Structures are given as C-alpha cells and as structure tokens.
JSON list of C-alpha atoms in Angstrom, two decimals:
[
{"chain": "M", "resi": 83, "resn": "UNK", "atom": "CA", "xyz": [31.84, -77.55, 226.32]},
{"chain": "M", "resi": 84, "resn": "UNK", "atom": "CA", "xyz": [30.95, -78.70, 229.62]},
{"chain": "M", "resi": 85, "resn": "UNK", "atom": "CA", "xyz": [28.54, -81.22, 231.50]},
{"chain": "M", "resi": 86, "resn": "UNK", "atom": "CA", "xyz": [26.73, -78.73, 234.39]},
{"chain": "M", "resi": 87, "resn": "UNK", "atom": "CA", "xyz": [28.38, -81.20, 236.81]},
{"chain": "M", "resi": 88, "resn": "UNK", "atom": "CA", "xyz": [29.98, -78.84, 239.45]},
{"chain": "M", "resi": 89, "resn": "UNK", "atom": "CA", "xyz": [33.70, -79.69, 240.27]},
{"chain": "M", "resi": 90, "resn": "UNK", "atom": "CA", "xyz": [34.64, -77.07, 243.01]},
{"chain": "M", "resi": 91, "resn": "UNK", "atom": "CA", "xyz": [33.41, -73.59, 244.33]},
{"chain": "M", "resi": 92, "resn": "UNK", "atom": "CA", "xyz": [35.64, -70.32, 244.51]},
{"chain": "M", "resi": 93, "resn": "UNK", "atom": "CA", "xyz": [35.30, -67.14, 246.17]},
{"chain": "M", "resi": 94, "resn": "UNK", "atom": "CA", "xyz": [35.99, -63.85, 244.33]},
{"chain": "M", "resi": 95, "resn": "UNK", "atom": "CA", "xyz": [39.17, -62.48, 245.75]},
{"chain": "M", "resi": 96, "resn": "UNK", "atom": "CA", "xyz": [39.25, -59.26, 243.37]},
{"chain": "M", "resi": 97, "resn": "UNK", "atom": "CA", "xyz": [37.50, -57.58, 240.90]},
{"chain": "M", "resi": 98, "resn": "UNK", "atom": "CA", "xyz": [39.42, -55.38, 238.34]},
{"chain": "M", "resi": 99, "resn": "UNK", "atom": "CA", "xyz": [38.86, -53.11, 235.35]},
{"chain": "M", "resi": 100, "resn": "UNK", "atom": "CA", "xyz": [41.24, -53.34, 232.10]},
{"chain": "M", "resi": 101, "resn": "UNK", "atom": "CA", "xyz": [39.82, -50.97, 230.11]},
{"chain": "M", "resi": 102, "resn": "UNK", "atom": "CA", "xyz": [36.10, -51.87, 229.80]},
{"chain": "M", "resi": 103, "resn": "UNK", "atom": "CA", "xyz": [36.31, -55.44, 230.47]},
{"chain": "M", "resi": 104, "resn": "UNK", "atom": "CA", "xyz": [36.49, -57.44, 234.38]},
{"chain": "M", "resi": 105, "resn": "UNK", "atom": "CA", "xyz": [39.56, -59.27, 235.28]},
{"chain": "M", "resi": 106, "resn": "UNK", "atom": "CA", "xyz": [38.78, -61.65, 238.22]},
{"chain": "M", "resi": 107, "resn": "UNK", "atom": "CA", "xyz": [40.83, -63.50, 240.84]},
{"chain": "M", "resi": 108, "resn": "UNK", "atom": "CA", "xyz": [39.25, -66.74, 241.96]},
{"chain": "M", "resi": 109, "resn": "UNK", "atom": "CA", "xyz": [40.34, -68.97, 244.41]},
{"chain": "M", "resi": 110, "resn": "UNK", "atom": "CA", "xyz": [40.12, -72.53, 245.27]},
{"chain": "M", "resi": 111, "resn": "UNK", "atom": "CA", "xyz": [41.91, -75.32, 246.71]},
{"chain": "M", "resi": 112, "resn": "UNK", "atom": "CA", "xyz": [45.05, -75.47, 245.71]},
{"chain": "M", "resi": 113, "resn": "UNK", "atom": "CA", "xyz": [44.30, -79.47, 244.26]},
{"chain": "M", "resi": 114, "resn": "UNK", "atom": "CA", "xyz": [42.04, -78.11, 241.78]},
{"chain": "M", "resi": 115, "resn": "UNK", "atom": "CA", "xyz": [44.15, -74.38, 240.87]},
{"chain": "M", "resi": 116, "resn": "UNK", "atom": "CA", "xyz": [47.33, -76.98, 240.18]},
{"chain": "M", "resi": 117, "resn": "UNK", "atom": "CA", "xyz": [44.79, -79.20, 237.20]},
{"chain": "M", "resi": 118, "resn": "UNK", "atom": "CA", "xyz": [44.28, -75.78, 235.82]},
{"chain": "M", "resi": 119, "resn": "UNK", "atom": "CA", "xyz": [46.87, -73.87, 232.86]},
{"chain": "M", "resi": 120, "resn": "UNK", "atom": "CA", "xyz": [46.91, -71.29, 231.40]},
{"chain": "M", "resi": 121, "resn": "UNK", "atom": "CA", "xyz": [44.67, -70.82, 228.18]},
{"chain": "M", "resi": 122, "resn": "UNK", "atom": "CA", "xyz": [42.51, -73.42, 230.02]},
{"chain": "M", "resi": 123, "resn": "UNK", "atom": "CA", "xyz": [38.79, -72.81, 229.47]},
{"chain": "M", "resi": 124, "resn": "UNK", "atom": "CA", "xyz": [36.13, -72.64, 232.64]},
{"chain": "M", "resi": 125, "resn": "UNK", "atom": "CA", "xyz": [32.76, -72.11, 233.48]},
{"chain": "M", "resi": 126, "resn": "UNK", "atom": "CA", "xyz": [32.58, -69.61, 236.35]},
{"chain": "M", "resi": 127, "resn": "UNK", "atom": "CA", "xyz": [28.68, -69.69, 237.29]},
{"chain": "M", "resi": 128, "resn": "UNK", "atom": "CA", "xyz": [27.89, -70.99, 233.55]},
{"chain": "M", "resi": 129, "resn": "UNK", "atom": "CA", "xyz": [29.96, -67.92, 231.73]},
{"chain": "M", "resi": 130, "resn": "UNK", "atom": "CA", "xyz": [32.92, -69.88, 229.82]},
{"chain": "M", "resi": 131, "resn": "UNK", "atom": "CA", "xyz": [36.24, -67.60, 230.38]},
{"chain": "M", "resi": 132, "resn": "UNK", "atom": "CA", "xyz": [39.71, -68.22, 230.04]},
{"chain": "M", "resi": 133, "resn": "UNK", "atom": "CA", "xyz": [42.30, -68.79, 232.37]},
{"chain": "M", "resi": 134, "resn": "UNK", "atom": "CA", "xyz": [44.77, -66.12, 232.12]},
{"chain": "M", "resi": 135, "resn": "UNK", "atom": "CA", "xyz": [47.27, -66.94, 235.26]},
{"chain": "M", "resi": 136, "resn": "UNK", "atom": "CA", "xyz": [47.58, -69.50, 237.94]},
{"chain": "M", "resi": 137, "resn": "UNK", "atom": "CA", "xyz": [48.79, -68.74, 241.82]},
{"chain": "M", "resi": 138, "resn": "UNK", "atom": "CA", "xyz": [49.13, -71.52, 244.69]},
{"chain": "M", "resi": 139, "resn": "UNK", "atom": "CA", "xyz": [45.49, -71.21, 245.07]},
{"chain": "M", "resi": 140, "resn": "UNK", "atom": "CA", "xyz": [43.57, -68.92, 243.02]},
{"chain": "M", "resi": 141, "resn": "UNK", "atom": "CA", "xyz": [44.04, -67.97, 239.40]},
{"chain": "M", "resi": 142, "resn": "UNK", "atom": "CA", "xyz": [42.76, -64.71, 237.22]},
{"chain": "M", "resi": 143, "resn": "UNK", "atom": "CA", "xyz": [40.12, -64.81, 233.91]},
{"chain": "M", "resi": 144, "resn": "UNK", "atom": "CA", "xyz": [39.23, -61.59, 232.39]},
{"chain": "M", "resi": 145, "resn": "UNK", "atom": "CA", "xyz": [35.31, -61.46, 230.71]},
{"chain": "M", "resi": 146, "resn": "UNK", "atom": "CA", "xyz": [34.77, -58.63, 227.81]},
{"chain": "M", "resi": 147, "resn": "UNK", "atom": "CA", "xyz": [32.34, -55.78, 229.02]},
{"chain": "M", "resi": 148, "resn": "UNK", "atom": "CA", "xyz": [29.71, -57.67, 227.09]},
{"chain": "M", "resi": 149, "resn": "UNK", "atom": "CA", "xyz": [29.74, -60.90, 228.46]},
{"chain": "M", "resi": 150, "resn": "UNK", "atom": "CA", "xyz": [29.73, -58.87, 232.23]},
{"chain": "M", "resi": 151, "resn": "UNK", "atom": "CA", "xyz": [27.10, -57.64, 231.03]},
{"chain": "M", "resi": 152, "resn": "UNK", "atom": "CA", "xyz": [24.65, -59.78, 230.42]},
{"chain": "M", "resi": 153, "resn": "UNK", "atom": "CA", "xyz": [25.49, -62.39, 232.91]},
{"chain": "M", "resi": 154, "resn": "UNK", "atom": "CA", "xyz": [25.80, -61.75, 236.72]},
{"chain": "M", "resi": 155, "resn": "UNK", "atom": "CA", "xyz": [29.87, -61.08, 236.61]},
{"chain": "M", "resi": 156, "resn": "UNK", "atom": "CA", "xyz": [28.76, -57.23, 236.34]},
{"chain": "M", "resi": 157, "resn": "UNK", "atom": "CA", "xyz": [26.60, -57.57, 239.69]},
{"chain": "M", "resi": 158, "resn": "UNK", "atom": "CA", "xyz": [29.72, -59.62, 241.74]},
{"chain": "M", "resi": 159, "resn": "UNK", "atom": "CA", "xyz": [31.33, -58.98, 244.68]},
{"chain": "M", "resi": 160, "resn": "UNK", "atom": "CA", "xyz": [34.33, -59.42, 246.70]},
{"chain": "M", "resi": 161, "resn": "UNK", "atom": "CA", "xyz": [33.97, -63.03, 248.54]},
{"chain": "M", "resi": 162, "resn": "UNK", "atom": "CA", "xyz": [30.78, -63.99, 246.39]},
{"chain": "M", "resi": 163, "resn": "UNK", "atom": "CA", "xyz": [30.89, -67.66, 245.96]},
{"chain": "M", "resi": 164, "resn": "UNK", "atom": "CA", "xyz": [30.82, -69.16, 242.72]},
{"chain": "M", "resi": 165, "resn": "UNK", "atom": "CA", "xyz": [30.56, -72.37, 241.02]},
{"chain": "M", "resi": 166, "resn": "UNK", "atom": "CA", "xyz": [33.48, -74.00, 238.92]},
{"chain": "M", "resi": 167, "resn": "UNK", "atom": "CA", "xyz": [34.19, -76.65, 236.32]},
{"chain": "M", "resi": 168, "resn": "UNK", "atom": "CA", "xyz": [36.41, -77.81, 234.28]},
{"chain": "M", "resi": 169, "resn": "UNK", "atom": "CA", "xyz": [35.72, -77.86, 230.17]},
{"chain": "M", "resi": 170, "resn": "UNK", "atom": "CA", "xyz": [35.03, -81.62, 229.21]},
{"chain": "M", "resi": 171, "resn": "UNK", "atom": "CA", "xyz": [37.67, -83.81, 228.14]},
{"chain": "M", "resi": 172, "resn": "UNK", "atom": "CA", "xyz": [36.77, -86.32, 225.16]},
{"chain": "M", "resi": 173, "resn": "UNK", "atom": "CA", "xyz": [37.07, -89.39, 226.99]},
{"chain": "M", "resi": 174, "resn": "UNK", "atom": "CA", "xyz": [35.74, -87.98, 230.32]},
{"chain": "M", "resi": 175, "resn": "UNK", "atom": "CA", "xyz": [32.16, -89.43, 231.88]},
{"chain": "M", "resi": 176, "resn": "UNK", "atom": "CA", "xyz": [29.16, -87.18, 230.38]},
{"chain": "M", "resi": 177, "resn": "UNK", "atom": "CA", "xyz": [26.60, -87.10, 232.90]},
{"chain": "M", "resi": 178, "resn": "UNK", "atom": "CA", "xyz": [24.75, -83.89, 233.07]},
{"chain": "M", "resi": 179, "resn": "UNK", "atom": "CA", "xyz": [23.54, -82.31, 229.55]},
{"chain": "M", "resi": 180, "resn": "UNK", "atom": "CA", "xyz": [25.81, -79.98, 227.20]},
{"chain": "M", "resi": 181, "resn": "UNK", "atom": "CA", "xyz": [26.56, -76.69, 228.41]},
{"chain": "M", "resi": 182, "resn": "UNK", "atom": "CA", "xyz": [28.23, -74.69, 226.35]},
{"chain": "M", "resi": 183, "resn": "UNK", "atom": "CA", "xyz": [28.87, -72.24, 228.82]},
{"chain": "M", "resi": 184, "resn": "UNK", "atom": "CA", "xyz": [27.42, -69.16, 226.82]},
{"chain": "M", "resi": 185, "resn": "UNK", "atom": "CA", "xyz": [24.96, -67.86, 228.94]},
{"chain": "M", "resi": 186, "resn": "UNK", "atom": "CA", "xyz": [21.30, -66.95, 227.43]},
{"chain": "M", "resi": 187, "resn": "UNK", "atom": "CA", "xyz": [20.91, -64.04, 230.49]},
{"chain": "M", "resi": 188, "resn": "UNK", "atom": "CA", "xyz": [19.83, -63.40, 234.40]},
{"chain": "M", "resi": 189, "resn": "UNK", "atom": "CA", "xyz": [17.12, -64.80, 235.57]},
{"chain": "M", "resi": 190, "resn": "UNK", "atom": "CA", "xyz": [15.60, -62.90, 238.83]},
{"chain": "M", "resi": 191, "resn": "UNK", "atom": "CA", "xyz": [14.62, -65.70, 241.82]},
{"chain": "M", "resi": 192, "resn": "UNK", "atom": "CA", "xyz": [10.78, -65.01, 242.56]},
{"chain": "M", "resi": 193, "resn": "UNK", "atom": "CA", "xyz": [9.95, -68.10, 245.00]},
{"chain": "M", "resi": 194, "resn": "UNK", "atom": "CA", "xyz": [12.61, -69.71, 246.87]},
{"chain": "M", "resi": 195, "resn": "UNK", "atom": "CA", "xyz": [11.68, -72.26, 250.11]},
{"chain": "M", "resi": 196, "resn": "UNK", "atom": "CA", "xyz": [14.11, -74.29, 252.04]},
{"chain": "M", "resi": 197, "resn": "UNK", "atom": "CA", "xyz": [12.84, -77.95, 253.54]},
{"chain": "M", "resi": 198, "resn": "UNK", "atom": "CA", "xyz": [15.06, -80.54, 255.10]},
{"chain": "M", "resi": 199, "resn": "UNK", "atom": "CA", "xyz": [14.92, -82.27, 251.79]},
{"chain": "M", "resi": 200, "resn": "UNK", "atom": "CA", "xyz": [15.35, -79.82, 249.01]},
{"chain": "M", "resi": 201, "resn": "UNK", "atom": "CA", "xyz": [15.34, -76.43, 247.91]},
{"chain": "M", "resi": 202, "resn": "UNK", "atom": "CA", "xyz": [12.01, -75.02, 245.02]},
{"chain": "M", "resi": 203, "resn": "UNK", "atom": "CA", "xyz": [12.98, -72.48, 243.35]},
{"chain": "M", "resi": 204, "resn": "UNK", "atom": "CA", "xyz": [11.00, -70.27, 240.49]},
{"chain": "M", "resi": 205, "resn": "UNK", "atom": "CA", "xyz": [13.67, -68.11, 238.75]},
{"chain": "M", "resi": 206, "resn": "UNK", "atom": "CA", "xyz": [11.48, -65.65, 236.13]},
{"chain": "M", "resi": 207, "resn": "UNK", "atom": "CA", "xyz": [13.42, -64.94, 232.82]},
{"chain": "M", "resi": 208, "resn": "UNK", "atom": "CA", "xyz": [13.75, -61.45, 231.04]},
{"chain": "M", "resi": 209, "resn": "UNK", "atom": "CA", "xyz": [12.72, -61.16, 227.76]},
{"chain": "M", "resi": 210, "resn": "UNK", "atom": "CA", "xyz": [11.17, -64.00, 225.53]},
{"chain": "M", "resi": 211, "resn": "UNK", "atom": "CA", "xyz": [13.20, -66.57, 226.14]},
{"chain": "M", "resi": 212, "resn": "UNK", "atom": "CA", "xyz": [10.30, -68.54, 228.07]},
{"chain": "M", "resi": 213, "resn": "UNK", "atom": "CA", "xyz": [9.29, -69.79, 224.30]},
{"chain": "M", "resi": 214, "resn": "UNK", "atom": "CA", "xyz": [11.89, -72.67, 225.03]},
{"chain": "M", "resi": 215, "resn": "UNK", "atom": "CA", "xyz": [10.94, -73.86, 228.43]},
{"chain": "M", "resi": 216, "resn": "UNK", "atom": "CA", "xyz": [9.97, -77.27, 228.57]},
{"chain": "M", "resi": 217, "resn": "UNK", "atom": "CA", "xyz": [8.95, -79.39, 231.67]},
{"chain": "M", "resi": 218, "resn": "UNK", "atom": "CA", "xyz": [11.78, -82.04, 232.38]},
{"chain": "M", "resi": 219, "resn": "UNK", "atom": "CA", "xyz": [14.00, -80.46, 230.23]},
{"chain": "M", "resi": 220, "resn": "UNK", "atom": "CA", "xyz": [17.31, -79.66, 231.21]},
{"chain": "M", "resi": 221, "resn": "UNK", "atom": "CA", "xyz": [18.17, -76.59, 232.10]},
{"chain": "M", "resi": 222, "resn": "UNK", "atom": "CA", "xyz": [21.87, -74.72, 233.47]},
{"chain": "M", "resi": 223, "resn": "UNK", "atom": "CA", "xyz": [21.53, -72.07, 235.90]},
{"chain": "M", "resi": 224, "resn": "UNK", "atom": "CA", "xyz": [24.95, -70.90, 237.01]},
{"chain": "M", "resi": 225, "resn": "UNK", "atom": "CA", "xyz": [26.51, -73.07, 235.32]},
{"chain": "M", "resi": 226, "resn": "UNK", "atom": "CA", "xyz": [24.23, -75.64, 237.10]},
{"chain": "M", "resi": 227, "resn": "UNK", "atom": "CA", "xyz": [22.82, -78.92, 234.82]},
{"chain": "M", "resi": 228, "resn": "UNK", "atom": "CA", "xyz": [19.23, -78.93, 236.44]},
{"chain": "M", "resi": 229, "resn": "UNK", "atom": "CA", "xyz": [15.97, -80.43, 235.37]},
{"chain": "M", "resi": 230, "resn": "UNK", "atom": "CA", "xyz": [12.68, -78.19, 234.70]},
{"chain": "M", "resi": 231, "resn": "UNK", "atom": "CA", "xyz": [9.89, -79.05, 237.16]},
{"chain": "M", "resi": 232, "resn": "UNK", "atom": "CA", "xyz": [6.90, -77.02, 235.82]},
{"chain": "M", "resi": 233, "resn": "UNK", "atom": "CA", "xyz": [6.62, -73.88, 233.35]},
{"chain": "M", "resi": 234, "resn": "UNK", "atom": "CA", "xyz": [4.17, -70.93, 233.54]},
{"chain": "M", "resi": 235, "resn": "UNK", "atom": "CA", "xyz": [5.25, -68.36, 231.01]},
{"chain": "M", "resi": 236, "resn": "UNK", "atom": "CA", "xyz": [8.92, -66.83, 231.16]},
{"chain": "M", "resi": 237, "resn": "UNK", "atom": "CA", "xyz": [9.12, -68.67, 234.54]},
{"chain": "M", "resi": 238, "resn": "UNK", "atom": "CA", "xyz": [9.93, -72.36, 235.60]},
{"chain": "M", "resi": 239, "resn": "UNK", "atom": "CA", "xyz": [10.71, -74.12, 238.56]},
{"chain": "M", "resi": 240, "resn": "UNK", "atom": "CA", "xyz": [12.98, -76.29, 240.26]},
{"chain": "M", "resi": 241, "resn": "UNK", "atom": "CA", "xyz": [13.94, -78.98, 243.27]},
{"chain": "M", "resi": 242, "resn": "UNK", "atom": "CA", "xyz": [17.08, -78.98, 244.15]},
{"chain": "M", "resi": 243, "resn": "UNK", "atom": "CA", "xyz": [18.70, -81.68, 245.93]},
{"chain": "M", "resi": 244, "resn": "UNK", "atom": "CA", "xyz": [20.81, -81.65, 249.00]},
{"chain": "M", "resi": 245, "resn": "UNK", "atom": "CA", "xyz": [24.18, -83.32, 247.36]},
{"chain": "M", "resi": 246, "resn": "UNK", "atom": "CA", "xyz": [23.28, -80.09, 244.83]},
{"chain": "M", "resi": 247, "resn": "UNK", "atom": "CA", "xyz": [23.22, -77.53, 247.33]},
{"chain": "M", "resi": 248, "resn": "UNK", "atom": "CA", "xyz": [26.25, -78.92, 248.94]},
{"chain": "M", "resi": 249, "resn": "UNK", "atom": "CA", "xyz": [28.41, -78.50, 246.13]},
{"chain": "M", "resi": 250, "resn": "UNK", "atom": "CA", "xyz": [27.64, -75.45, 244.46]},
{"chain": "M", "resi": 251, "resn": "UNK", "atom": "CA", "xyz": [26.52, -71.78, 245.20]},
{"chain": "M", "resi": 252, "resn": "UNK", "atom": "CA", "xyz": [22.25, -72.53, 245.25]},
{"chain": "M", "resi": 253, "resn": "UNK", "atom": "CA", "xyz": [22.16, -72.14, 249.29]},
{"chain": "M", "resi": 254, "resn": "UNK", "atom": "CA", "xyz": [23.23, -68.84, 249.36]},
{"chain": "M", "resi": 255, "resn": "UNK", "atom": "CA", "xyz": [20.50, -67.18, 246.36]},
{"chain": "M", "resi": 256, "resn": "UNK", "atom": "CA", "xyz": [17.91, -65.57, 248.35]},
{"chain": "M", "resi": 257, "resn": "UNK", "atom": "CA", "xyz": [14.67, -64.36, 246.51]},
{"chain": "M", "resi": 258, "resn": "UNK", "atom": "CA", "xyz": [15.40, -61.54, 244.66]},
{"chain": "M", "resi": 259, "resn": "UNK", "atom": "CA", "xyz": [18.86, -62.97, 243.49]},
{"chain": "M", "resi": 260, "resn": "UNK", "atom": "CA", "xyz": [20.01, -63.02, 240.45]},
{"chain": "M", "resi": 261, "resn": "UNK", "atom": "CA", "xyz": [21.77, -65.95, 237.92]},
{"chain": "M", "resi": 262, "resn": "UNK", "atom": "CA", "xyz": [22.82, -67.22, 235.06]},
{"chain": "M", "resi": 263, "resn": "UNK", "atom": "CA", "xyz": [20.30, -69.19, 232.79]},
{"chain": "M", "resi": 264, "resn": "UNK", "atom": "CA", "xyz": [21.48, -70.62, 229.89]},
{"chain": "M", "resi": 265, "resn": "UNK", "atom": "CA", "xyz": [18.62, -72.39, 227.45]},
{"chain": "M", "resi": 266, "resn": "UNK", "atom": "CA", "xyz": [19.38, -76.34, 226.42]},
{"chain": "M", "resi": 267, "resn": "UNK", "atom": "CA", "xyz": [21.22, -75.41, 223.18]},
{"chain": "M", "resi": 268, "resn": "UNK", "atom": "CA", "xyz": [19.35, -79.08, 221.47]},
{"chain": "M", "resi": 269, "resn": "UNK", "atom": "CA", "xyz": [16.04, -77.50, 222.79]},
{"chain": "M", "resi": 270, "resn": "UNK", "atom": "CA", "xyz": [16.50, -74.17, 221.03]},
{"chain": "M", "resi": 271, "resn": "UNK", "atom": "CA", "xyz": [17.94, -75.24, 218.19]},
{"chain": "M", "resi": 272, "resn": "UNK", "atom": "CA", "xyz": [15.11, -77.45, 217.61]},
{"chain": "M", "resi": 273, "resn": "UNK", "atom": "CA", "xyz": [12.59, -74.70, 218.14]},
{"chain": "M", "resi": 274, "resn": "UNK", "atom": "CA", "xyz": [14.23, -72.31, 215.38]},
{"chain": "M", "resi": 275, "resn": "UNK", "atom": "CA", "xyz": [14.12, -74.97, 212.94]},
{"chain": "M", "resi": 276, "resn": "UNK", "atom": "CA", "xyz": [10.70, -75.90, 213.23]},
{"chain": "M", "resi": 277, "resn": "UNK", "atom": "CA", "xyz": [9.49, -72.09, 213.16]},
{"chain": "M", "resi": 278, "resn": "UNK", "atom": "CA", "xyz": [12.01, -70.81, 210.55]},
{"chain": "M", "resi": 279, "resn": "UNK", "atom": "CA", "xyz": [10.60, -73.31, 208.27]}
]
C-alpha cells in the first residue's frame, strides 16, 4: 500500500527481457537505494514491483508481461524519468489517499498548459472506467495522489502544483503522453456495491 506522496525520482538505466516479462534498472541517489532491500515493495509510476537487487545507486525490479502491458512500463525508455515511493510503513504519516499501486490502465494526455503557477491537465481514459470519476475525488496518476478538478465523460482534469511538478515526473508529459491512472479503490468499490445490488 502506499500514500501517492512521491519520495524520489529515478531514471531508467536499462530495460531487459527475461523471457516475456521486463527487468528494469532504476537509479537514484544513493540515500534513498541504501533504505531499499531486497523483496522490498515500490511503486515505480503507480505499478507496485518488487525489488529484486540493490547497487550503490540504482537497483533492478522485474514486472510480468501483463502488468507491462497494461501500464506504461511497455512504452519506457532508456533515461525516462520516473516517480518512486516507498510502500507505507504502519506507523508512518498518511497524507495522500491509498494507493494500492495496481494500476487501472493508460490514460492518453489531451490538454496540457503550463502557467507560472500550475500545470491543467485533461488525461482521457480508455475504456469505461470514466463510470468512477468523481469531481474532488482523489485520483493517482503515475503513482501520483492528485485531486479531480472537473469530469466530462472518460476524461477529467487536473491543477497541478509547483512543489508537485518539482518532485515528480508531471513536467516532462507533453500532450499526447501517456500514464498510469489508477481509480480510488474506496470510490470503486463503492460503485460495485451499489450497482451489484
């Protein structure tokens, strides 16, 4: 589990194939690699993966074909930046919303401006997954705890602050760009209860 509060961002160093599934190296400073062990659980853009091995400053997680697949690992490429954190501990802070780091699917950026105070953004999803959108809900895209501006159908927006873009990956999506959306899991669950009634 983990609170869409972004620690640290890492830079693909390599992308490999073990039989069908990715194995990635990521580094990062070396003050955040040494916190990490192996077996250790982390959201890499919102995708939970495993760490498999730690170096002085990078260490490798592998994600099954499937997983690749439906997130943006598939579309990744060498020196992409990417945002990191940590799985919550049980007597850690809470101060974003619960992510649980499996990702709903991509989301394609249709509007993106830039002003000196924020970045809007209207990512469009695929499929029917709009059904769950609600306005000032919260929302994880990659890996992201946001808050829902406005919805319009399988598309919702969203201001993004500057301490935001400073610490994660959002000022390098141009429109076009793809990333990981992952429903609030309260939200949905709520919505198949009432309709499955």
């Amino acid at each position: 589990m983990f609170t869409g509060l972004i620690e640290r961002t890492g830079t693909i160093k390599s992308i490999g194939k073990v039989k069908n599934d990715y194995e990635l190296t990521i580094s990062s400073d070396a003050e955040f690699v040494s916190s990490l062990k192996t077996g250790d659980s982390i959201s890499a853009d919102g995708c939970c993966l495993t760490c498999e091995k730690t170096m002085k400053d990078s260490f490798k997680v592998r994600a099954l074909k499937e997983s690749a697949e439906k997130t943006i690992i598939a579309d990744y490429r060498i020196n992409a930046k990417i945002n990191l954190e940590r799985a919550m501990r049980a007597d850690g802070r809470f101060g974003g919303h619960f992510v649980s780091g499996h990702v709903d699917g991509k989301g394609s950026v249709v509007f993106l401006r830039k002003t000196p105070e924020k970045i809007n953004l209207r990512i469009k999803l695929a499929g029917k997954q709009g059904k769950y959108l609600i306005e000032n809900d919260s929302i994880s895209v990659n890996g992201i705890s946001l808050t829902i501006k406005s919805v319009y159908d399988n598309e919702f927006t969203l201001d993004i602050i500057p301490e935001t873009i400073r610490s994660t990956n959002i000022d390098a999506l141009r429109r076009g760009s793809f990333v990981n959306v992952e429903i609030n899991q309260m939200t949905k669950s709520i919505y198949e209860f009432l309709n499955r009634r």
